[in-house]
PDB file of C-alpha atoms in Angstrom:
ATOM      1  CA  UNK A  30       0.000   0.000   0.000  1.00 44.00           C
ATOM      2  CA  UNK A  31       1.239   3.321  -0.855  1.00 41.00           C
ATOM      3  CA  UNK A  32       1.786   6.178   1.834  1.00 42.00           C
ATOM      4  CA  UNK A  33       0.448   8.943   0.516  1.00 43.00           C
ATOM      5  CA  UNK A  34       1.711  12.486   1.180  1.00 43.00           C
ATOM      6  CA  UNK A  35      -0.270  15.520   2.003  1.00 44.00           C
ATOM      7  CA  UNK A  36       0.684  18.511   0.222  1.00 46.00           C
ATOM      8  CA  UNK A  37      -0.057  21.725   1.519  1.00 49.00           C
ATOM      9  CA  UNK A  38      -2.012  23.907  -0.618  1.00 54.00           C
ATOM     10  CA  UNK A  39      -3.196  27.153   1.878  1.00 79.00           C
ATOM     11  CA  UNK A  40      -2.973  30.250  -0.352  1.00 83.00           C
ATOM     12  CA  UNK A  41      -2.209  32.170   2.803  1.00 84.00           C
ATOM     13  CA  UNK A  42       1.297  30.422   3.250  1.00 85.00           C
ATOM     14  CA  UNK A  43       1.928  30.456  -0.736  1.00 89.00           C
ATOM     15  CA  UNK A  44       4.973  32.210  -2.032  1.00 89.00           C
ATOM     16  CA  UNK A  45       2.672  33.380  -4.960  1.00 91.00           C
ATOM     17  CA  UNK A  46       0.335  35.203  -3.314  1.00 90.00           C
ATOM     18  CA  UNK A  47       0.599  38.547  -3.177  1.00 91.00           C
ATOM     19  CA  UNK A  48      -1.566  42.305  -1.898  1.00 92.00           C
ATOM     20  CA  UNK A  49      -2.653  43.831  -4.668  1.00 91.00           C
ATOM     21  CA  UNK A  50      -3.154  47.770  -3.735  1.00 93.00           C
ATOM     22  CA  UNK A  51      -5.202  48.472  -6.745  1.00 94.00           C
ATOM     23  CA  UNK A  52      -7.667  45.658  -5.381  1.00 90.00           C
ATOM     24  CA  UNK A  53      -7.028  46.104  -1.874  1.00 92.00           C
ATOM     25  CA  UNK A  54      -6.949  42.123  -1.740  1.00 91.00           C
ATOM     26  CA  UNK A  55      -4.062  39.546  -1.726  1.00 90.00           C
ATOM     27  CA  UNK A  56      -4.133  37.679  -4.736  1.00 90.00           C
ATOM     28  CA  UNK A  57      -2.624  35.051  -6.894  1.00 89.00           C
ATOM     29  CA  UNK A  58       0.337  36.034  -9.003  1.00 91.00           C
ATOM     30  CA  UNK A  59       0.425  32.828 -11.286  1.00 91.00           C
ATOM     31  CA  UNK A  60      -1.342  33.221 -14.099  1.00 91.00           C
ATOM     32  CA  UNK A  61      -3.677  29.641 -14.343  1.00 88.00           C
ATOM     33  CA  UNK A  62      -5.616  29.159 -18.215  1.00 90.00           C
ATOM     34  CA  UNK A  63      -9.605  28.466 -17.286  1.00 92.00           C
ATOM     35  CA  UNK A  64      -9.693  24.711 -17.363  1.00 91.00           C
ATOM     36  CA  UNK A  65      -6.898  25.155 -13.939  1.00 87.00           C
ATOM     37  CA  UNK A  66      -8.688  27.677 -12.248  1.00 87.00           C
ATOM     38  CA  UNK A  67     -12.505  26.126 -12.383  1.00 90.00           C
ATOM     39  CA  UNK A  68     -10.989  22.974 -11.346  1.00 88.00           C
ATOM     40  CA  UNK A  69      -9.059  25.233  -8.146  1.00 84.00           C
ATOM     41  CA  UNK A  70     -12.439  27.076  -7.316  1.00 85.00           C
ATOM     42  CA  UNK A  71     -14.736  23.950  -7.171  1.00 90.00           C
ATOM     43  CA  UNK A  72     -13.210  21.485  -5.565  1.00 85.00           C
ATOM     44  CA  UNK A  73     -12.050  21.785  -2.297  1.00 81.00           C
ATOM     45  CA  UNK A  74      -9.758  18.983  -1.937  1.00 81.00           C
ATOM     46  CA  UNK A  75      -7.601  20.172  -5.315  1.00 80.00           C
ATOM     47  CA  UNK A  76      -4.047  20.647  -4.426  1.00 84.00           C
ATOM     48  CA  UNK A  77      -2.292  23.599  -6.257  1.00 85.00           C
ATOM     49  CA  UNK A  78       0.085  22.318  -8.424  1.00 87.00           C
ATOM     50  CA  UNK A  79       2.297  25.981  -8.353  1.00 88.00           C
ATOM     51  CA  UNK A  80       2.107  26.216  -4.629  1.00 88.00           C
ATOM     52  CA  UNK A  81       5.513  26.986  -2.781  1.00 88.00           C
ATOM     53  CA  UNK A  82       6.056  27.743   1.114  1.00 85.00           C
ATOM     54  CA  UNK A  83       6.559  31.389   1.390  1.00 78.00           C
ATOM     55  CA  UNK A  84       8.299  30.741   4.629  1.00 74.00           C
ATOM     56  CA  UNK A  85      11.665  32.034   4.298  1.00 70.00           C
ATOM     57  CA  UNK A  86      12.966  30.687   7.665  1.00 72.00           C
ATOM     58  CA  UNK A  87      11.622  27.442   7.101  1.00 68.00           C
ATOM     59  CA  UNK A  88      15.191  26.464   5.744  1.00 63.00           C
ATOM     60  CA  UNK A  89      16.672  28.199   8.976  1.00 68.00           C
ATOM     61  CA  UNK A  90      14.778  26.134  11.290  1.00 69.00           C
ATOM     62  CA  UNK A  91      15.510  22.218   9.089  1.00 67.00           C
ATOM     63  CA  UNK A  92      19.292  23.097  10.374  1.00 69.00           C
ATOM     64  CA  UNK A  93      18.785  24.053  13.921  1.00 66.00           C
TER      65      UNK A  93
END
Protein backbone atom coordinates (compact mmCIF):
# COMPACT_ATOMS: atom_id res chain seq x y z
CA UNK A 1 0.00 0.00 0.00
CA UNK A 2 1.24 3.32 -0.85
CA UNK A 3 1.79 6.18 1.83
CA UNK A 4 0.45 8.94 0.52
CA UNK A 5 1.71 12.49 1.18
CA UNK A 6 -0.27 15.52 2.00
CA UNK A 7 0.68 18.51 0.22
CA UNK A 8 -0.06 21.72 1.52
CA UNK A 9 -2.01 23.91 -0.62
CA UNK A 10 -3.20 27.15 1.88
CA UNK A 11 -2.97 30.25 -0.35
CA UNK A 12 -2.21 32.17 2.80
CA UNK A 13 1.30 30.42 3.25
CA UNK A 14 1.93 30.46 -0.74
CA UNK A 15 4.97 32.21 -2.03
CA UNK A 16 2.67 33.38 -4.96
CA UNK A 17 0.33 35.20 -3.31
CA UNK A 18 0.60 38.55 -3.18
CA UNK A 19 -1.57 42.31 -1.90
CA UNK A 20 -2.65 43.83 -4.67
CA UNK A 21 -3.15 47.77 -3.74
CA UNK A 22 -5.20 48.47 -6.75
CA UNK A 23 -7.67 45.66 -5.38
CA UNK A 24 -7.03 46.10 -1.87
CA UNK A 25 -6.95 42.12 -1.74
CA UNK A 26 -4.06 39.55 -1.73
CA UNK A 27 -4.13 37.68 -4.74
CA UNK A 28 -2.62 35.05 -6.89
CA UNK A 29 0.34 36.03 -9.00
CA UNK A 30 0.43 32.83 -11.29
CA UNK A 31 -1.34 33.22 -14.10
CA UNK A 32 -3.68 29.64 -14.34
CA UNK A 33 -5.62 29.16 -18.22
CA UNK A 34 -9.61 28.47 -17.29
CA UNK A 35 -9.69 24.71 -17.36
CA UNK A 36 -6.90 25.15 -13.94
CA UNK A 37 -8.69 27.68 -12.25
CA UNK A 38 -12.51 26.13 -12.38
CA UNK A 39 -10.99 22.97 -11.35
CA UNK A 40 -9.06 25.23 -8.15
CA UNK A 41 -12.44 27.08 -7.32
CA UNK A 42 -14.74 23.95 -7.17
CA UNK A 43 -13.21 21.49 -5.57
CA UNK A 44 -12.05 21.78 -2.30
CA UNK A 45 -9.76 18.98 -1.94
CA UNK A 46 -7.60 20.17 -5.32
CA UNK A 47 -4.05 20.65 -4.43
CA UNK A 48 -2.29 23.60 -6.26
CA UNK A 49 0.08 22.32 -8.42
CA UNK A 50 2.30 25.98 -8.35
CA UNK A 51 2.11 26.22 -4.63
CA UNK A 52 5.51 26.99 -2.78
CA UNK A 53 6.06 27.74 1.11
CA UNK A 54 6.56 31.39 1.39
CA UNK A 55 8.30 30.74 4.63
CA UNK A 56 11.66 32.03 4.30
CA UNK A 57 12.97 30.69 7.67
CA UNK A 58 11.62 27.44 7.10
CA UNK A 59 15.19 26.46 5.74
CA UNK A 60 16.67 28.20 8.98
CA UNK A 61 14.78 26.13 11.29
CA UNK A 62 15.51 22.22 9.09
CA UNK A 63 19.29 23.10 10.37
CA UNK A 64 18.79 24.05 13.92
Amino acid sequence: MKKKTKTQSSCDTCAYCSYDEDYECYMCDINMDEDELARFLSDSHYSCPYYRNGDEYAVVRKQM
